[in-house]
Amino acid sequence: MFQILEIDIIDTKYKYFKSPWIFSNQVKHLDDKLLNPEKISLVTLKGTKKIGIYNKTSLISIRLLPDCIMDKVENNSISSEAFIEQLSVYIKKLQNEKNTFTFANKEAYRLSHGDNDGLPALAIDDYKSVLVLQSSAAVGDFLVPYVVEALKRVSDLPIFERSTGQIRKLEQLPERTRWIEKPKIDSSFDISCFFAHLTMNFSLNKAQKTGLFLDQRNNLKYLAELLKSYNIKKSLDICSYAGAWSAIAAQAGVTDLTLIDQDAWALQLAQKNVEQNALHAPLIRTLHGDMFEHLQNLNKSTQKFDLIIADPPAFAKAKKNVAEAKRAYTKMTRLAHNLLNENGILVVCSCSRHIEDQDFLESVSLGLSAQNWVLLHKGEQSPCHTRLATPDSSEYLKCYFIKKRVL
């Protein structure tokens, strides 16, 4: 049984609750004596029918839960069973909504994009053979056991948890990589799925994030269409991870591919993914190590490429890193664009939510030489990575397709 506390907010503009969270300086905090040792509790917001999870020690103090939870609240309490049942009802509706995207019928997709989908700090990706769950905060850890029980009621798929990464380290939370609900037959970590018209493989116990970067779906598909109009022979994939960008190029007929990544296992994985999607037998070179060092070495050589993709991890983990991150994006662009042939295509990405779109474009532009660079397309995150209609950080992925135009 959960006892639900009432909490008041200071900033009256949040009475409309267009965002799924409320920050520490916008609430009247509760006494520690009312809270559990983790300083976490279910709360209702005074004067409203909103319910959320309160974490007194977090900058984001309240993360809102689906409104349907309130339907089972009686006398400021809700049973664990009722809480799980309402979560399962909500997740089923969320699942139905996500399946309106045609790709979700066959391709891996994001079932829950955390707070934006009503499940605070919990990402859940559906790879068709397994659900992979990732908690990024203490509030997510609080929710995990109840969401897992809810998932079991709406899906027969096994459930794997990959709660890892820099965000958990910042919150001083332990990393967890484990089966929560094992497969009934084969508990292998190796997963194969369909994604962006590719057949992609990865290993649950070695992957980054939940396995694949499903947010790049539309950008990968755009590249596939773009390559139909270009005679691309050589490509360079910077921070290649599982090789999705290079696999798209190989599927389009590119046969000379170079991949850079600091993870040796990821390069082996990428090579397999490229080979199995290739239209023709490809020549694949893998460069293991720091991308800036390899780019500098390539600049000293005579190599040139028709297509270059730079899709690095987030350079700005926090707002204090923004200035340094902008310099890194400029340096990356400068080193990469020097390797591009005339009329070649440069794809540059940023998944740093702390980097504004205009700042990223400015950083990229500063790295380009004084030539005729044409912006062909501005990409964005896959629609299953839900964006809210609010001017906040829910739109985090930036992806620019730029042509080195020579007429």
Short mmCIF file of N, CA and C in Angstrom, two decimals, residues 4-9 14-15 17 22 27 43-53 62-64 70:
data_model
loop_
_atom_site.label_atom_id
_atom_site.label_comp_id
_atom_site.label_asym_id
_atom_site.label_seq_id
_atom_site.Cartn_x
_atom_site.Cartn_y
_atom_site.Cartn_z
N ILE A 4 -0.09 8.34 -0.11
CA ILE A 4 0.17 9.42 -1.05
C ILE A 4 0.12 10.76 -0.31
N LEU A 5 1.21 11.49 -0.37
CA LEU A 5 1.30 12.78 0.30
C LEU A 5 0.85 13.90 -0.63
N GLU A 6 0.43 15.01 -0.04
CA GLU A 6 0.06 16.18 -0.83
C GLU A 6 1.20 17.18 -0.79
N ILE A 7 1.51 17.77 -1.95
CA ILE A 7 2.60 18.73 -2.04
C ILE A 7 2.11 19.97 -2.78
N ASP A 8 2.64 21.10 -2.41
CA ASP A 8 2.24 22.36 -3.03
C ASP A 8 3.37 22.87 -3.92
N ILE A 9 3.00 23.62 -4.93
CA ILE A 9 4.00 24.21 -5.83
C ILE A 9 4.05 25.71 -5.63
N TYR A 14 2.97 26.51 -13.39
CA TYR A 14 2.93 25.07 -13.56
C TYR A 14 1.56 24.48 -13.24
N LYS A 15 0.57 25.36 -12.96
CA LYS A 15 -0.77 24.82 -12.70
C LYS A 15 -1.35 24.18 -13.96
N PHE A 17 0.62 22.42 -16.13
CA PHE A 17 1.38 21.18 -16.26
C PHE A 17 1.59 20.75 -17.71
N ILE A 22 8.59 18.92 -12.50
CA ILE A 22 8.65 20.19 -11.77
C ILE A 22 9.95 20.21 -10.99
N VAL A 27 8.82 23.90 -5.81
CA VAL A 27 7.92 23.16 -4.92
C VAL A 27 8.19 23.53 -3.46
N VAL A 43 3.05 11.49 -4.68
CA VAL A 43 2.42 12.73 -4.21
C VAL A 43 1.31 13.16 -5.15
N THR A 44 0.34 13.84 -4.58
CA THR A 44 -0.63 14.56 -5.41
C THR A 44 -0.30 16.04 -5.28
N LEU A 45 -0.59 16.80 -6.32
CA LEU A 45 -0.30 18.23 -6.32
C LEU A 45 -1.52 18.99 -5.83
N LYS A 46 -1.32 19.75 -4.80
CA LYS A 46 -2.40 20.46 -4.13
C LYS A 46 -3.26 21.27 -5.11
N GLY A 47 -4.56 21.09 -4.99
CA GLY A 47 -5.50 21.83 -5.83
C GLY A 47 -5.67 21.27 -7.21
N THR A 48 -5.10 20.07 -7.48
CA THR A 48 -5.20 19.45 -8.81
C THR A 48 -5.53 17.97 -8.65
N LYS A 49 -5.71 17.32 -9.78
CA LYS A 49 -5.89 15.86 -9.81
C LYS A 49 -4.65 15.19 -10.40
N LYS A 50 -3.51 15.86 -10.26
CA LYS A 50 -2.25 15.34 -10.79
C LYS A 50 -1.54 14.50 -9.73
N ILE A 51 -0.91 13.42 -10.19
CA ILE A 51 -0.14 12.56 -9.30
C ILE A 51 1.25 12.36 -9.90
N GLY A 52 2.23 12.27 -9.04
CA GLY A 52 3.60 12.09 -9.52
C GLY A 52 4.47 11.43 -8.48
N ILE A 53 5.74 11.34 -8.79
CA ILE A 53 6.72 10.80 -7.86
C ILE A 53 7.64 11.93 -7.43
N ILE A 62 9.63 16.60 -8.91
CA ILE A 62 8.40 15.85 -9.17
C ILE A 62 8.35 15.46 -10.64
N ARG A 63 8.11 14.19 -10.87
CA ARG A 63 7.90 13.68 -12.23
C ARG A 63 6.48 13.12 -12.28
N LEU A 64 5.69 13.61 -13.19
CA LEU A 64 4.27 13.28 -13.23
C LEU A 64 4.03 11.87 -13.78
N MET A 70 -4.79 8.11 -10.73
CA MET A 70 -5.67 8.76 -9.75
C MET A 70 -7.03 8.06 -9.64
#
